[in-house]
């Protein structure tokens, strides 16, 4: 008889504990789903040119990879255009392809001397599978549309060309294309003068990665699924 009463008391205590646990769980505020969110991050990179050269329509087979001056020239007479090529190594940033990268700005810097007061122009092209030791007018890498023009007097010049859709696209497509490690820029056949060879040419671009982290649903116990079983048998 005494043992029967003890069992009834124990059963009542267990039931009360379960009810209190249920009340406590219901009172806990629910956490919103997708609680781990990592915001995109931006970074700015500045590079100096890896290689440079110039090509001459009047001497289509000649190479100029060791020259200290990179000549550019609009047509003066028949077949005498010149273009200055320089490229930047983006190999260290190829990993961004897997992070949904977007180039938000891109500017190129050139420095040299204009022998004619006139407009000069810049162009670019994704990739840069050329060598300063072997490229000439005949096998030149080529370039896209001349995307920007700047008027310069017959004097030295030092220009940060404006950010542009074309420059951004050239940088981004180079990063995304597995076949390319370099992006090419060209002081085109507009105006007349030369660029200084070496590290005078620079590229500055800003990128943002859109999935730096993962979004993970939170794991929680649903209070609605807590049931109290009062049919407990205590031997």
PDB file of C-alpha atoms in Angstrom:
ATOM      1  CA  UNK A   1       0.000   0.000   0.000  1.00  0.00           C
ATOM      2  CA  UNK A   2       2.797   2.364   0.927  1.00  0.00           C
ATOM      3  CA  UNK A   3       4.662   1.575  -2.308  1.00  0.00           C
ATOM      4  CA  UNK A   4       1.555   2.279  -4.353  1.00  0.00           C
ATOM      5  CA  UNK A   5       1.317   5.784  -2.903  1.00  0.00           C
ATOM      6  CA  UNK A   6       5.010   6.424  -3.637  1.00  0.00           C
ATOM      7  CA  UNK A   7       4.509   5.421  -7.239  1.00  0.00           C
ATOM      8  CA  UNK A   8       1.565   7.772  -7.576  1.00  0.00           C
ATOM      9  CA  UNK A   9       3.616  10.622  -6.141  1.00  0.00           C
ATOM     10  CA  UNK A  10       6.505   9.914  -8.521  1.00  0.00           C
ATOM     11  CA  UNK A  11       4.153   9.791 -11.462  1.00  0.00           C
ATOM     12  CA  UNK A  12       2.682  13.162 -10.490  1.00  0.00           C
ATOM     13  CA  UNK A  13       6.147  14.691 -10.131  1.00  0.00           C
ATOM     14  CA  UNK A  14       7.204  13.452 -13.603  1.00  0.00           C
ATOM     15  CA  UNK A  15       4.020  14.811 -15.189  1.00  0.00           C
ATOM     16  CA  UNK A  16       4.513  18.220 -13.530  1.00  0.00           C
ATOM     17  CA  UNK A  17       8.145  18.363 -14.725  1.00  0.00           C
ATOM     18  CA  UNK A  18       7.146  17.582 -18.304  1.00  0.00           C
ATOM     19  CA  UNK A  19       4.415  20.208 -18.240  1.00  0.00           C
ATOM     20  CA  UNK A  20       6.856  22.817 -16.897  1.00  0.00           C
ATOM     21  CA  UNK A  21       9.383  21.899 -19.596  1.00  0.00           C
ATOM     22  CA  UNK A  22       6.727  22.370 -22.269  1.00  0.00           C
ATOM     23  CA  UNK A  23       5.739  25.774 -20.878  1.00  0.00           C
ATOM     24  CA  UNK A  24       9.391  26.820 -20.822  1.00  0.00           C
ATOM     25  CA  UNK A  25      10.013  25.766 -24.418  1.00  0.00           C
ATOM     26  CA  UNK A  26       6.928  27.612 -25.647  1.00  0.00           C
ATOM     27  CA  UNK A  27       8.124  30.785 -23.898  1.00  0.00           C
ATOM     28  CA  UNK A  28      11.472  30.772 -25.771  1.00  0.00           C
ATOM     29  CA  UNK A  29      11.340  33.218 -28.712  1.00  0.00           C
ATOM     30  CA  UNK A  30      11.716  31.471 -32.040  1.00  0.00           C
ATOM     31  CA  UNK A  31      14.941  32.209 -33.870  1.00  0.00           C
ATOM     32  CA  UNK A  32      14.485  33.378 -37.425  1.00  0.00           C
ATOM     33  CA  UNK A  33      15.604  31.007 -40.148  1.00  0.00           C
ATOM     34  CA  UNK A  34      18.764  31.716 -42.168  1.00  0.00           C
ATOM     35  CA  UNK A  35      20.529  33.086 -39.128  1.00  0.00           C
ATOM     36  CA  UNK A  36      24.076  32.826 -40.532  1.00  0.00           C
ATOM     37  CA  UNK A  37      24.479  35.572 -43.113  1.00  0.00           C
ATOM     38  CA  UNK A  38      27.877  36.866 -44.220  1.00  0.00           C
ATOM     39  CA  UNK A  39      27.745  40.138 -46.102  1.00  0.00           C
ATOM     40  CA  UNK A  40      29.671  40.578 -49.385  1.00  0.00           C
ATOM     41  CA  UNK A  41      33.080  42.169 -49.027  1.00  0.00           C
ATOM     42  CA  UNK A  42      34.871  44.619 -51.327  1.00  0.00           C
ATOM     43  CA  UNK A  43      38.602  44.997 -51.914  1.00  0.00           C
ATOM     44  CA  UNK A  44      40.779  47.241 -54.089  1.00  0.00           C
ATOM     45  CA  UNK A  45      43.845  46.017 -55.974  1.00  0.00           C
ATOM     46  CA  UNK A  46      46.610  48.087 -57.603  1.00  0.00           C
ATOM     47  CA  UNK A  47      49.018  46.377 -60.021  1.00  0.00           C
ATOM     48  CA  UNK A  48      51.921  47.551 -62.158  1.00  0.00           C
ATOM     49  CA  UNK A  49      52.359  46.224 -65.679  1.00  0.00           C
ATOM     50  CA  UNK A  50      53.965  42.806 -66.094  1.00  0.00           C
ATOM     51  CA  UNK A  51      55.106  43.272 -69.722  1.00  0.00           C
ATOM     52  CA  UNK A  52      54.954  46.011 -72.344  1.00  0.00           C
ATOM     53  CA  UNK A  53      55.932  46.668 -75.931  1.00  0.00           C
ATOM     54  CA  UNK A  54      54.858  48.634 -78.992  1.00  0.00           C
ATOM     55  CA  UNK A  55      54.064  47.622 -82.547  1.00  0.00           C
ATOM     56  CA  UNK A  56      54.722  49.480 -85.767  1.00  0.00           C
ATOM     57  CA  UNK A  57      52.645  49.170 -88.914  1.00  0.00           C
ATOM     58  CA  UNK A  58      55.562  50.470 -91.018  1.00  0.00           C
ATOM     59  CA  UNK A  59      57.751  47.625 -89.714  1.00  0.00           C
ATOM     60  CA  UNK A  60      55.191  44.853 -89.143  1.00  0.00           C
ATOM     61  CA  UNK A  61      57.679  42.131 -88.254  1.00  0.00           C
ATOM     62  CA  UNK A  62      59.756  44.172 -85.805  1.00  0.00           C
ATOM     63  CA  UNK A  63      59.629  43.551 -82.021  1.00  0.00           C
ATOM     64  CA  UNK A  64      60.274  46.220 -79.373  1.00  0.00           C
ATOM     65  CA  UNK A  65      60.038  44.408 -76.026  1.00  0.00           C
ATOM     66  CA  UNK A  66      63.305  45.865 -74.719  1.00  0.00           C
ATOM     67  CA  UNK A  67      62.582  49.497 -75.648  1.00  0.00           C
ATOM     68  CA  UNK A  68      62.329  52.133 -72.911  1.00  0.00           C
ATOM     69  CA  UNK A  69      59.708  54.084 -74.871  1.00  0.00           C
ATOM     70  CA  UNK A  70      56.431  52.627 -76.108  1.00  0.00           C
ATOM     71  CA  UNK A  71      55.366  54.595 -79.165  1.00  0.00           C
ATOM     72  CA  UNK A  72      51.810  55.285 -80.290  1.00  0.00           C
ATOM     73  CA  UNK A  73      50.785  57.232 -83.360  1.00  0.00           C
ATOM     74  CA  UNK A  74      47.719  57.906 -85.457  1.00  0.00           C
ATOM     75  CA  UNK A  75      48.071  57.499 -89.188  1.00  0.00           C
ATOM     76  CA  UNK A  76      50.280  60.226 -90.686  1.00  0.00           C
ATOM     77  CA  UNK A  77      50.691  58.739 -94.125  1.00  0.00           C
ATOM     78  CA  UNK A  78      50.126  55.291 -95.558  1.00  0.00           C
ATOM     79  CA  UNK A  79      50.677  52.429 -93.085  1.00  0.00           C
ATOM     80  CA  UNK A  80      52.518  54.164 -90.264  1.00  0.00           C
ATOM     81  CA  UNK A  81      50.290  53.602 -87.216  1.00  0.00           C
ATOM     82  CA  UNK A  82      51.800  52.619 -83.860  1.00  0.00           C
ATOM     83  CA  UNK A  83      50.280  51.174 -80.696  1.00  0.00           C
ATOM     84  CA  UNK A  84      51.662  50.683 -77.184  1.00  0.00           C
ATOM     85  CA  UNK A  85      50.690  47.451 -75.421  1.00  0.00           C
ATOM     86  CA  UNK A  86      50.936  46.642 -71.715  1.00  0.00           C
ATOM     87  CA  UNK A  87      49.401  43.880 -69.639  1.00  0.00           C
ATOM     88  CA  UNK A  88      48.724  43.022 -65.991  1.00  0.00           C
ATOM     89  CA  UNK A  89      49.012  39.671 -64.272  1.00  0.00           C
ATOM     90  CA  UNK A  90      45.721  38.607 -62.632  1.00  0.00           C
ATOM     91  CA  UNK A  91      46.745  35.019 -61.880  1.00  0.00           C
ATOM     92  CA  UNK A  92      46.668  35.632 -58.121  1.00  0.00           C
ATOM     93  CA  UNK A  93      42.982  36.596 -58.394  1.00  0.00           C
ATOM     94  CA  UNK A  94      41.701  33.655 -60.452  1.00  0.00           C
ATOM     95  CA  UNK A  95      40.294  32.053 -57.276  1.00  0.00           C
ATOM     96  CA  UNK A  96      37.648  34.803 -57.240  1.00  0.00           C
ATOM     97  CA  UNK A  97      35.909  32.987 -60.086  1.00  0.00           C
ATOM     98  CA  UNK A  98      34.521  30.537 -57.533  1.00  0.00           C
ATOM     99  CA  UNK A  99      33.238  33.345 -55.310  1.00  0.00           C
ATOM    100  CA  UNK A 100      30.824  34.927 -57.754  1.00  0.00           C
ATOM    101  CA  UNK A 101      33.080  37.944 -58.237  1.00  0.00           C
ATOM    102  CA  UNK A 102      31.917  41.246 -59.699  1.00  0.00           C
ATOM    103  CA  UNK A 103      34.279  44.052 -60.727  1.00  0.00           C
ATOM    104  CA  UNK A 104      32.752  47.314 -59.513  1.00  0.00           C
ATOM    105  CA  UNK A 105      35.403  49.721 -60.844  1.00  0.00           C
ATOM    106  CA  UNK A 106      38.527  49.592 -63.004  1.00  0.00           C
ATOM    107  CA  UNK A 107      40.970  52.332 -63.936  1.00  0.00           C
ATOM    108  CA  UNK A 108      44.247  52.263 -65.817  1.00  0.00           C
ATOM    109  CA  UNK A 109      47.120  54.719 -65.410  1.00  0.00           C
ATOM    110  CA  UNK A 110      49.495  55.783 -68.184  1.00  0.00           C
ATOM    111  CA  UNK A 111      52.438  58.177 -68.193  1.00  0.00           C
ATOM    112  CA  UNK A 112      54.504  59.462 -71.084  1.00  0.00           C
ATOM    113  CA  UNK A 113      54.994  62.282 -73.534  1.00  0.00           C
ATOM    114  CA  UNK A 114      52.762  63.643 -76.300  1.00  0.00           C
ATOM    115  CA  UNK A 115      54.612  65.060 -79.296  1.00  0.00           C
ATOM    116  CA  UNK A 116      51.364  66.412 -80.718  1.00  0.00           C
ATOM    117  CA  UNK A 117      48.561  68.332 -78.983  1.00  0.00           C
ATOM    118  CA  UNK A 118      45.646  66.026 -79.692  1.00  0.00           C
ATOM    119  CA  UNK A 119      43.276  63.437 -78.289  1.00  0.00           C
ATOM    120  CA  UNK A 120      44.751  60.113 -77.221  1.00  0.00           C
ATOM    121  CA  UNK A 121      42.717  56.969 -76.603  1.00  0.00           C
ATOM    122  CA  UNK A 122      42.818  53.815 -74.508  1.00  0.00           C
ATOM    123  CA  UNK A 123      41.414  50.343 -75.189  1.00  0.00           C
ATOM    124  CA  UNK A 124      41.549  46.926 -73.559  1.00  0.00           C
ATOM    125  CA  UNK A 125      40.985  43.234 -74.182  1.00  0.00           C
ATOM    126  CA  UNK A 126      40.483  40.278 -71.843  1.00  0.00           C
ATOM    127  CA  UNK A 127      43.494  37.998 -71.801  1.00  0.00           C
ATOM    128  CA  UNK A 128      47.088  38.637 -72.724  1.00  0.00           C
ATOM    129  CA  UNK A 129      48.604  35.525 -74.263  1.00  0.00           C
ATOM    130  CA  UNK A 130      51.419  37.463 -75.888  1.00  0.00           C
ATOM    131  CA  UNK A 131      55.060  38.084 -75.105  1.00  0.00           C
ATOM    132  CA  UNK A 132      56.878  41.406 -75.325  1.00  0.00           C
ATOM    133  CA  UNK A 133      59.765  39.535 -76.960  1.00  0.00           C
ATOM    134  CA  UNK A 134      57.758  38.181 -79.902  1.00  0.00           C
ATOM    135  CA  UNK A 135      54.713  40.373 -80.506  1.00  0.00           C
ATOM    136  CA  UNK A 136      54.765  42.621 -83.563  1.00  0.00           C
ATOM    137  CA  UNK A 137      52.248  44.420 -85.759  1.00  0.00           C
ATOM    138  CA  UNK A 138      51.403  41.249 -87.688  1.00  0.00           C
ATOM    139  CA  UNK A 139      50.688  38.976 -84.703  1.00  0.00           C
ATOM    140  CA  UNK A 140      49.491  41.621 -82.229  1.00  0.00           C
ATOM    141  CA  UNK A 141      46.936  40.596 -79.611  1.00  0.00           C
ATOM    142  CA  UNK A 142      44.437  43.215 -80.709  1.00  0.00           C
ATOM    143  CA  UNK A 143      41.956  45.131 -78.593  1.00  0.00           C
ATOM    144  CA  UNK A 144      38.354  46.137 -78.240  1.00  0.00           C
ATOM    145  CA  UNK A 145      36.748  49.485 -78.945  1.00  0.00           C
ATOM    146  CA  UNK A 146      38.615  52.625 -77.966  1.00  0.00           C
ATOM    147  CA  UNK A 147      36.531  53.343 -74.906  1.00  0.00           C
ATOM    148  CA  UNK A 148      37.921  56.660 -73.727  1.00  0.00           C
ATOM    149  CA  UNK A 149      39.538  59.755 -75.243  1.00  0.00           C
ATOM    150  CA  UNK A 150      41.526  62.459 -73.432  1.00  0.00           C
ATOM    151  CA  UNK A 151      42.938  65.653 -74.886  1.00  0.00           C
ATOM    152  CA  UNK A 152      46.605  66.221 -74.026  1.00  0.00           C
ATOM    153  CA  UNK A 153      48.919  69.126 -74.943  1.00  0.00           C
ATOM    154  CA  UNK A 154      52.305  68.487 -76.507  1.00  0.00           C
ATOM    155  CA  UNK A 155      53.982  67.772 -73.186  1.00  0.00           C
ATOM    156  CA  UNK A 156      54.395  65.112 -70.556  1.00  0.00           C
ATOM    157  CA  UNK A 157      51.201  63.499 -69.326  1.00  0.00           C
ATOM    158  CA  UNK A 158      50.236  61.410 -66.327  1.00  0.00           C
ATOM    159  CA  UNK A 159      46.658  60.122 -66.505  1.00  0.00           C
ATOM    160  CA  UNK A 160      44.357  57.976 -64.422  1.00  0.00           C
ATOM    161  CA  UNK A 161      41.749  57.084 -67.015  1.00  0.00           C
ATOM    162  CA  UNK A 162      38.174  57.119 -65.736  1.00  0.00           C
ATOM    163  CA  UNK A 163      36.419  54.013 -64.517  1.00  0.00           C
ATOM    164  CA  UNK A 164      34.498  52.452 -67.387  1.00  0.00           C
ATOM    165  CA  UNK A 165      32.242  49.533 -68.243  1.00  0.00           C
ATOM    166  CA  UNK A 166      34.776  48.357 -70.839  1.00  0.00           C
ATOM    167  CA  UNK A 167      37.703  48.258 -68.398  1.00  0.00           C
ATOM    168  CA  UNK A 168      35.589  46.476 -65.781  1.00  0.00           C
ATOM    169  CA  UNK A 169      34.501  43.915 -68.338  1.00  0.00           C
ATOM    170  CA  UNK A 170      38.079  43.257 -69.513  1.00  0.00           C
ATOM    171  CA  UNK A 171      39.259  42.608 -65.947  1.00  0.00           C
ATOM    172  CA  UNK A 172      36.244  40.489 -65.000  1.00  0.00           C
ATOM    173  CA  UNK A 173      36.335  38.359 -68.147  1.00  0.00           C
ATOM    174  CA  UNK A 174      40.041  37.702 -67.633  1.00  0.00           C
ATOM    175  CA  UNK A 175      39.385  36.441 -64.101  1.00  0.00           C
ATOM    176  CA  UNK A 176      36.455  34.276 -65.211  1.00  0.00           C
ATOM    177  CA  UNK A 177      38.175  32.726 -68.246  1.00  0.00           C
ATOM    178  CA  UNK A 178      40.415  29.774 -67.343  1.00  0.00           C
ATOM    179  CA  UNK A 179      42.513  30.354 -70.469  1.00  0.00           C
ATOM    180  CA  UNK A 180      43.672  33.826 -69.378  1.00  0.00           C
ATOM    181  CA  UNK A 181      46.027  35.055 -66.666  1.00  0.00           C
ATOM    182  CA  UNK A 182      46.614  38.563 -68.029  1.00  0.00           C
ATOM    183  CA  UNK A 183      44.487  41.532 -69.092  1.00  0.00           C
ATOM    184  CA  UNK A 184      45.730  43.756 -71.920  1.00  0.00           C
ATOM    185  CA  UNK A 185      45.472  47.539 -72.305  1.00  0.00           C
ATOM    186  CA  UNK A 186      46.514  49.530 -75.354  1.00  0.00           C
ATOM    187  CA  UNK A 187      47.480  53.137 -75.917  1.00  0.00           C
ATOM    188  CA  UNK A 188      45.941  53.150 -79.370  1.00  0.00           C
ATOM    189  CA  UNK A 189      46.728  54.820 -82.663  1.00  0.00           C
ATOM    190  CA  UNK A 190      45.304  58.217 -81.661  1.00  0.00           C
ATOM    191  CA  UNK A 191      47.472  61.288 -81.205  1.00  0.00           C
ATOM    192  CA  UNK A 192      51.230  60.844 -81.207  1.00  0.00           C
ATOM    193  CA  UNK A 193      53.873  60.232 -78.550  1.00  0.00           C
ATOM    194  CA  UNK A 194      55.155  57.505 -76.279  1.00  0.00           C
ATOM    195  CA  UNK A 195      54.609  55.856 -72.912  1.00  0.00           C
ATOM    196  CA  UNK A 196      57.432  55.244 -70.470  1.00  0.00           C
ATOM    197  CA  UNK A 197      58.198  51.541 -70.287  1.00  0.00           C
ATOM    198  CA  UNK A 198      58.288  49.666 -66.982  1.00  0.00           C
ATOM    199  CA  UNK A 199      56.162  50.250 -63.906  1.00  0.00           C
ATOM    200  CA  UNK A 200      54.730  53.605 -65.025  1.00  0.00           C
ATOM    201  CA  UNK A 201      51.543  51.891 -66.187  1.00  0.00           C
ATOM    202  CA  UNK A 202      49.166  50.747 -63.428  1.00  0.00           C
ATOM    203  CA  UNK A 203      45.795  49.062 -63.057  1.00  0.00           C
ATOM    204  CA  UNK A 204      43.464  49.719 -60.132  1.00  0.00           C
ATOM    205  CA  UNK A 205      40.281  47.724 -59.734  1.00  0.00           C
ATOM    206  CA  UNK A 206      37.746  47.058 -56.999  1.00  0.00           C
ATOM    207  CA  UNK A 207      35.906  43.785 -56.714  1.00  0.00           C
ATOM    208  CA  UNK A 208      33.133  42.381 -54.580  1.00  0.00           C
ATOM    209  CA  UNK A 209      32.425  38.718 -53.891  1.00  0.00           C
ATOM    210  CA  UNK A 210      28.748  37.893 -53.585  1.00  0.00           C
ATOM    211  CA  UNK A 211      28.918  34.640 -51.606  1.00  0.00           C
ATOM    212  CA  UNK A 212      31.737  34.949 -49.095  1.00  0.00           C
ATOM    213  CA  UNK A 213      29.805  32.806 -46.630  1.00  0.00           C
ATOM    214  CA  UNK A 214      26.956  30.384 -46.599  1.00  0.00           C
ATOM    215  CA  UNK A 215      23.398  30.895 -45.469  1.00  0.00           C
ATOM    216  CA  UNK A 216      22.405  28.154 -43.097  1.00  0.00           C
ATOM    217  CA  UNK A 217      18.959  27.394 -41.686  1.00  0.00           C
ATOM    218  CA  UNK A 218      18.972  27.311 -37.897  1.00  0.00           C
ATOM    219  CA  UNK A 219      18.292  24.048 -36.102  1.00  0.00           C
ATOM    220  CA  UNK A 220      15.828  24.270 -33.249  1.00  0.00           C
ATOM    221  CA  UNK A 221      13.260  22.235 -31.328  1.00  0.00           C
ATOM    222  CA  UNK A 222       9.708  23.112 -32.158  1.00  0.00           C
ATOM    223  CA  UNK A 223       7.714  23.684 -28.947  1.00  0.00           C
ATOM    224  CA  UNK A 224       4.547  22.706 -30.788  1.00  0.00           C
ATOM    225  CA  UNK A 225       5.861  19.163 -31.038  1.00  0.00           C
ATOM    226  CA  UNK A 226       6.285  18.604 -27.297  1.00  0.00           C
ATOM    227  CA  UNK A 227       3.671  16.223 -25.940  1.00  0.00           C
ATOM    228  CA  UNK A 228       3.232  15.154 -22.336  1.00  0.00           C
ATOM    229  CA  UNK A 229       2.465  11.465 -21.926  1.00  0.00           C
ATOM    230  CA  UNK A 230       0.668  10.950 -18.634  1.00  0.00           C
ATOM    231  CA  UNK A 231       0.484   7.195 -19.099  1.00  0.00           C
ATOM    232  CA  UNK A 232       3.734   6.592 -17.348  1.00  0.00           C
ATOM    233  CA  UNK A 233       4.350   3.320 -15.592  1.00  0.00           C
ATOM    234  CA  UNK A 234       6.820   3.275 -12.750  1.00  0.00           C
ATOM    235  CA  UNK A 235       7.636  -0.191 -11.529  1.00  0.00           C
TER     236      UNK A 235
END
